[in-house]
Short mmCIF file of N, CA and C in Angstrom, two decimals:
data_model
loop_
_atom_site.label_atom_id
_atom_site.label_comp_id
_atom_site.label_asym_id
_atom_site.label_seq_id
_atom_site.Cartn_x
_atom_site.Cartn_y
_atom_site.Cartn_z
N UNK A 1 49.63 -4.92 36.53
CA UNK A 1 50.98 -5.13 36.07
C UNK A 1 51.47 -6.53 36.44
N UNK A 2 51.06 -6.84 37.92
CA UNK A 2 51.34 -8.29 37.95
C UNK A 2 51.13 -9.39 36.89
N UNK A 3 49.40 -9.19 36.80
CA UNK A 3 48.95 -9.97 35.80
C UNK A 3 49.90 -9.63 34.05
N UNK A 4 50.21 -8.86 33.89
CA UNK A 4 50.86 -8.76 32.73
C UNK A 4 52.45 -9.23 32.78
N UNK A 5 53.15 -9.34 33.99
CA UNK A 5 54.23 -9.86 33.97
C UNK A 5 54.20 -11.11 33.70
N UNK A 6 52.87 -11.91 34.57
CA UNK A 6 53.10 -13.09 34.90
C UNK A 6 52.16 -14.04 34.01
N UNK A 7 51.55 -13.67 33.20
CA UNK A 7 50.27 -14.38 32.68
C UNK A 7 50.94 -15.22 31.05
N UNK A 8 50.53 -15.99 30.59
CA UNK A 8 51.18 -16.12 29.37
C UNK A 8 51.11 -15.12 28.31
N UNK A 9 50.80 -14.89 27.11
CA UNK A 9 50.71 -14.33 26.34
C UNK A 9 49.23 -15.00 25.79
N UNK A 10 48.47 -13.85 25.38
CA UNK A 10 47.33 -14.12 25.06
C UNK A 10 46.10 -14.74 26.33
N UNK A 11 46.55 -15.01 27.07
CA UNK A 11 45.88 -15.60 28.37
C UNK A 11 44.77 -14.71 28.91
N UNK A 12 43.70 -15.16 29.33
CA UNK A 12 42.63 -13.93 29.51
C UNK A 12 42.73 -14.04 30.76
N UNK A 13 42.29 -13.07 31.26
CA UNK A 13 42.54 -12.45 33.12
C UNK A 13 41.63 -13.75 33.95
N UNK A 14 40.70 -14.63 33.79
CA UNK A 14 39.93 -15.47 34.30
C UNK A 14 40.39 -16.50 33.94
N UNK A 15 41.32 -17.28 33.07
CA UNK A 15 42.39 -18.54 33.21
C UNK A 15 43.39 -18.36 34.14
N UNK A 16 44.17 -17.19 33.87
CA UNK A 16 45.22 -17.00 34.68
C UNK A 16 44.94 -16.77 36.13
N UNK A 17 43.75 -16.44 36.41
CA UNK A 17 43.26 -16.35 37.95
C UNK A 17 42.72 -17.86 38.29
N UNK A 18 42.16 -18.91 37.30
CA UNK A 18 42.15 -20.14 38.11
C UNK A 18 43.29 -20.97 37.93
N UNK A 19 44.36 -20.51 37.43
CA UNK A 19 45.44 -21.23 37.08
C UNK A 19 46.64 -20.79 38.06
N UNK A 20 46.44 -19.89 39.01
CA UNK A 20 47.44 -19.11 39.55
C UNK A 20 47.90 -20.24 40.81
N UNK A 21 49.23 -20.35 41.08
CA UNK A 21 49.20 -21.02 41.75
C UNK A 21 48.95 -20.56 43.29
N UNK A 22 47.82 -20.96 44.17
CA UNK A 22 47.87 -20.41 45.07
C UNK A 22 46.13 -19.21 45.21
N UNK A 23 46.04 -19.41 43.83
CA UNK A 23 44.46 -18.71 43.56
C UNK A 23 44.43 -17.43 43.67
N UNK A 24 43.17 -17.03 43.98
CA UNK A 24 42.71 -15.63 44.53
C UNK A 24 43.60 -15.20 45.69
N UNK A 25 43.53 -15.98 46.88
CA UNK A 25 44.02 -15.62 47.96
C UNK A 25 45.68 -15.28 47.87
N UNK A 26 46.46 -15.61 47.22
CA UNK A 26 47.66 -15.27 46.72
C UNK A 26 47.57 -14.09 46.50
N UNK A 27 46.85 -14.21 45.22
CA UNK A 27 47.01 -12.89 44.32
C UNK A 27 46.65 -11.75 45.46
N UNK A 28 45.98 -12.14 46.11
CA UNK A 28 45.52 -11.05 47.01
C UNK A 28 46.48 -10.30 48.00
N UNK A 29 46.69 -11.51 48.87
CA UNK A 29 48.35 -10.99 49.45
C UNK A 29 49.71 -10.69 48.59
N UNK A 30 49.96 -10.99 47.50
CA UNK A 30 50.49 -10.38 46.75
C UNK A 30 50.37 -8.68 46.29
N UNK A 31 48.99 -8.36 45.74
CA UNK A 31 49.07 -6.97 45.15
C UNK A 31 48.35 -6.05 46.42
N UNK A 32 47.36 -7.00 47.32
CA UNK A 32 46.95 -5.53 48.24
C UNK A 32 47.85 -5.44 49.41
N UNK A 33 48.53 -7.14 49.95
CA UNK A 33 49.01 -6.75 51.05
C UNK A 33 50.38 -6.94 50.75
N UNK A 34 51.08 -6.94 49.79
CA UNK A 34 52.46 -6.54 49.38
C UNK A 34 53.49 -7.85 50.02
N UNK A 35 52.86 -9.00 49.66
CA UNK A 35 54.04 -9.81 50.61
C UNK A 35 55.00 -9.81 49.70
N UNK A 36 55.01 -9.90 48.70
CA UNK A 36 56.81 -10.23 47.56
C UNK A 36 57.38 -8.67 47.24
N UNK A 37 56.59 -7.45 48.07
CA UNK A 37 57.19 -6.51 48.46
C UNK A 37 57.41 -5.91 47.13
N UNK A 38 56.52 -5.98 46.07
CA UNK A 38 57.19 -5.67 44.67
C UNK A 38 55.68 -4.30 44.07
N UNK A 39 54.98 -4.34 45.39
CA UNK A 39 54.04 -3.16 44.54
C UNK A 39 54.59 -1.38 44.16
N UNK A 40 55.49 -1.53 44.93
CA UNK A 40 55.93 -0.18 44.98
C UNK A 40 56.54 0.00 43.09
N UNK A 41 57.37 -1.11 42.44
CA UNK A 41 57.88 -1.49 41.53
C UNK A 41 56.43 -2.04 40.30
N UNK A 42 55.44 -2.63 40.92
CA UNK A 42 54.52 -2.95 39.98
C UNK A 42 53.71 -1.04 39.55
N UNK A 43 53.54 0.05 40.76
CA UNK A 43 52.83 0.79 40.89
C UNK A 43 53.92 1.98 39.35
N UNK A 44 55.28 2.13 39.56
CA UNK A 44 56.02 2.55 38.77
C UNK A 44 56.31 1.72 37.58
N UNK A 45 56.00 0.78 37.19
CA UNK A 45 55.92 0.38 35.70
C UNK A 45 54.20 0.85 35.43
N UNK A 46 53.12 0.61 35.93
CA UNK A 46 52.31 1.31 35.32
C UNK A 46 51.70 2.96 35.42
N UNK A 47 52.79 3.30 36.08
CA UNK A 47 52.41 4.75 36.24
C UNK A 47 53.37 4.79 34.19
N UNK A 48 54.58 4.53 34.33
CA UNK A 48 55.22 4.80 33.04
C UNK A 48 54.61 4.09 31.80
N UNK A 49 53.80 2.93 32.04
CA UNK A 49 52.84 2.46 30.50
C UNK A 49 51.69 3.75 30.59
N UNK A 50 51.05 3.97 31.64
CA UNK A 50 50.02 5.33 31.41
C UNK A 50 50.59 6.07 30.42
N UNK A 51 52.26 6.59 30.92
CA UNK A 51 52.70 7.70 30.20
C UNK A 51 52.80 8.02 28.76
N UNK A 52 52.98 6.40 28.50
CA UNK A 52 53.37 6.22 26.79
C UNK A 52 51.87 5.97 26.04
N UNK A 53 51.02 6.20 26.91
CA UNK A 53 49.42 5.81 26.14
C UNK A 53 48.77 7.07 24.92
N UNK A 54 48.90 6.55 23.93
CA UNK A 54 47.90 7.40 22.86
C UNK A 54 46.96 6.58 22.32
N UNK A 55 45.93 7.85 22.71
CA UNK A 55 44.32 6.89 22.04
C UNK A 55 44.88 6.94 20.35
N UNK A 56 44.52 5.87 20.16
CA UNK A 56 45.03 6.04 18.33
C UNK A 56 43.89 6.42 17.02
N UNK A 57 42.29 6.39 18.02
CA UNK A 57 41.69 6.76 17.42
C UNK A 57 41.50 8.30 17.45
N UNK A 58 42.06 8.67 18.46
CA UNK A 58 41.99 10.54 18.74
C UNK A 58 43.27 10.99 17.44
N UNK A 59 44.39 10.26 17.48
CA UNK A 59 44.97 10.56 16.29
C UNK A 59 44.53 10.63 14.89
N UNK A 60 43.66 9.71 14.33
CA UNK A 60 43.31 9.69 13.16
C UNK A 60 42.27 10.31 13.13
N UNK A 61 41.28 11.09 13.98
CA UNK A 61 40.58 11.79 13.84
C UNK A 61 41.34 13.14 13.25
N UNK A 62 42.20 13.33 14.28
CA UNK A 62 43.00 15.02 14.16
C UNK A 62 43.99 14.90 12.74
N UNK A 63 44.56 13.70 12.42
CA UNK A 63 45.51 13.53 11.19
C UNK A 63 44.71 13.38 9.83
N UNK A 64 44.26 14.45 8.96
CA UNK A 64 44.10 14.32 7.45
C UNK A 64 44.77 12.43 7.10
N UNK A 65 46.40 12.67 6.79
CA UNK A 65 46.75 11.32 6.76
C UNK A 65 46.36 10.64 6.97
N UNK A 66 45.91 10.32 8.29
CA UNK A 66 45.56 8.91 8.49
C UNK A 66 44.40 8.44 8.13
N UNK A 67 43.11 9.53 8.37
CA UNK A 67 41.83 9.77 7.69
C UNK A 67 41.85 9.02 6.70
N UNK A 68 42.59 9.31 5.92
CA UNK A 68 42.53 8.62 4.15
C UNK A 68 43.02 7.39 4.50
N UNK A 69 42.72 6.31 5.53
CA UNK A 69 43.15 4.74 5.64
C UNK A 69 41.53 4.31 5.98
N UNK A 70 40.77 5.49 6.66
CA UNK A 70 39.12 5.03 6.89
C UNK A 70 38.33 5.11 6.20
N UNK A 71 38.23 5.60 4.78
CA UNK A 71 37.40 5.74 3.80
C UNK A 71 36.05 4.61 3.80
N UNK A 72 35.01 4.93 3.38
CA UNK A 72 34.14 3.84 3.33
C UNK A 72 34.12 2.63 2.57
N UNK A 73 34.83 3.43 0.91
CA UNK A 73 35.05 2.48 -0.25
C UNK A 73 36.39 2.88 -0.42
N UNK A 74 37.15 1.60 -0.97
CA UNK A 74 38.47 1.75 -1.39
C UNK A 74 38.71 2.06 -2.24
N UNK A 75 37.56 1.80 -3.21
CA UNK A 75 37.55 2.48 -4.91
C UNK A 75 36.91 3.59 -5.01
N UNK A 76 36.56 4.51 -4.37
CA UNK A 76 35.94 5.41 -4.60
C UNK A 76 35.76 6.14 -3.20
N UNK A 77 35.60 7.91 -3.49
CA UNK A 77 35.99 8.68 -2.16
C UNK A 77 34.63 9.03 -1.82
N UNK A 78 33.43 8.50 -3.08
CA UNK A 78 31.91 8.94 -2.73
C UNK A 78 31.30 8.26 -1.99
N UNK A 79 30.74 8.82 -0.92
CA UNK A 79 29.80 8.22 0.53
C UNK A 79 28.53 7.94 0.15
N UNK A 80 28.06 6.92 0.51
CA UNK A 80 26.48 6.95 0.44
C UNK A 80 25.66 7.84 1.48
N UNK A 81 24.54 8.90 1.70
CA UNK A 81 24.36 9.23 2.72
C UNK A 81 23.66 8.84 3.54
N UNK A 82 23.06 7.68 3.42
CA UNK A 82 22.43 6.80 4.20
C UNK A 82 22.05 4.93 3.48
N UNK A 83 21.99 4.10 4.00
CA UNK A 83 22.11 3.02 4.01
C UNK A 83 21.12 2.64 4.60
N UNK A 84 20.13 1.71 3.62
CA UNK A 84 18.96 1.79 3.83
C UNK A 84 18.83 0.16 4.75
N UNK A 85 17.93 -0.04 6.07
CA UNK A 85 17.85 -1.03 6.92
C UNK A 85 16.57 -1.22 6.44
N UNK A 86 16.07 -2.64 7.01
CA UNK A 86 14.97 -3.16 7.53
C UNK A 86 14.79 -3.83 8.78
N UNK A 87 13.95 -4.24 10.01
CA UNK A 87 14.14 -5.06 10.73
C UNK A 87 13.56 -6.22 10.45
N UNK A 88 14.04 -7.38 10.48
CA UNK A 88 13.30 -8.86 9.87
C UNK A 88 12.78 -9.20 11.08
N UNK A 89 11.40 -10.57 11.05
CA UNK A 89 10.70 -10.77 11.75
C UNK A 89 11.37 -11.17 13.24
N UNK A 90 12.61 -11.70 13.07
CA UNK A 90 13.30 -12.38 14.24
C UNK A 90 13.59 -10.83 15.00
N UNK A 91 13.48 -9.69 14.70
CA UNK A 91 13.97 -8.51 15.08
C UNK A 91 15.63 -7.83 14.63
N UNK A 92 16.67 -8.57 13.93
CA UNK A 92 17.52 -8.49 13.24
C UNK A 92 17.41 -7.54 12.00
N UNK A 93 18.56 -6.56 12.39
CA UNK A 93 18.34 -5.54 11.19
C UNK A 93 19.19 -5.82 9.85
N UNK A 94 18.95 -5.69 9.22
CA UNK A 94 19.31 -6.29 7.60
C UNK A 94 19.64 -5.00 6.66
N UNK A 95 20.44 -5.19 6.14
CA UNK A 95 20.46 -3.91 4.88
C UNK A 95 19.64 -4.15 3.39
N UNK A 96 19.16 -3.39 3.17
CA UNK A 96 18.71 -3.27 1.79
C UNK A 96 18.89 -2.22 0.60
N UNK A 97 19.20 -2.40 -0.53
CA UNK A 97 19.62 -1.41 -1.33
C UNK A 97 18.05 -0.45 -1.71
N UNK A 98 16.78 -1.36 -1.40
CA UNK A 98 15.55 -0.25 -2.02
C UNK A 98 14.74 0.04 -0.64
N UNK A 99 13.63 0.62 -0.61
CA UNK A 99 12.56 0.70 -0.18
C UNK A 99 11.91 -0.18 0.11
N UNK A 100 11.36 -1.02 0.99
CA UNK A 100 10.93 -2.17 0.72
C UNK A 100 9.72 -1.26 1.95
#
């Protein structure tokens, strides 16, 4: 939660940790040994983001509705039942429409 208060937007967790002022060792006395006294407050904002969490793929499994946004083809509701591969010499698998 720290890192999400404090990080920019879009910022990946390994910029914002060499960019922090104060580094690792900050961050450290910050979230394990509580010096800005704010974990009790960091621990209750992510107990309440847990709360609001839905897998969104468990939804569109269970929702008909939404189902009909995953279709294979957009023009058409018929599946192929298999999709035929090859592996090429580099070991890279490739699709092919025949038998080869």
């Amino acid at each position: 939660m720290f890192y999400i208060r404090t990080a920019e937007k879009l910022q990946r967790t390994a910029p914002w940790v060499e960019s922090f002022d104060g580094g690792i060792e900050k961050l450290r006395r910050i979230i394990i040994h509580d010096d800005l006294g704010i974990c009790k407050d960091l621990d209750a904002e992510m107990d309440a983001l847990i709360g609001t969490y839905e897998d969104e793929w468990k939804l569109a499994v269970e929702d008909p509705d939404l189902q009909r946004h995953f279709r294979q083809f957009a023009n058409t509701v018929s599946t192929p039942l298999t999709l035929n591969h090859r592996v090429d010499d580099e070991g890279r698998a490739k699709r092919c429409d025949r038998d080869d």
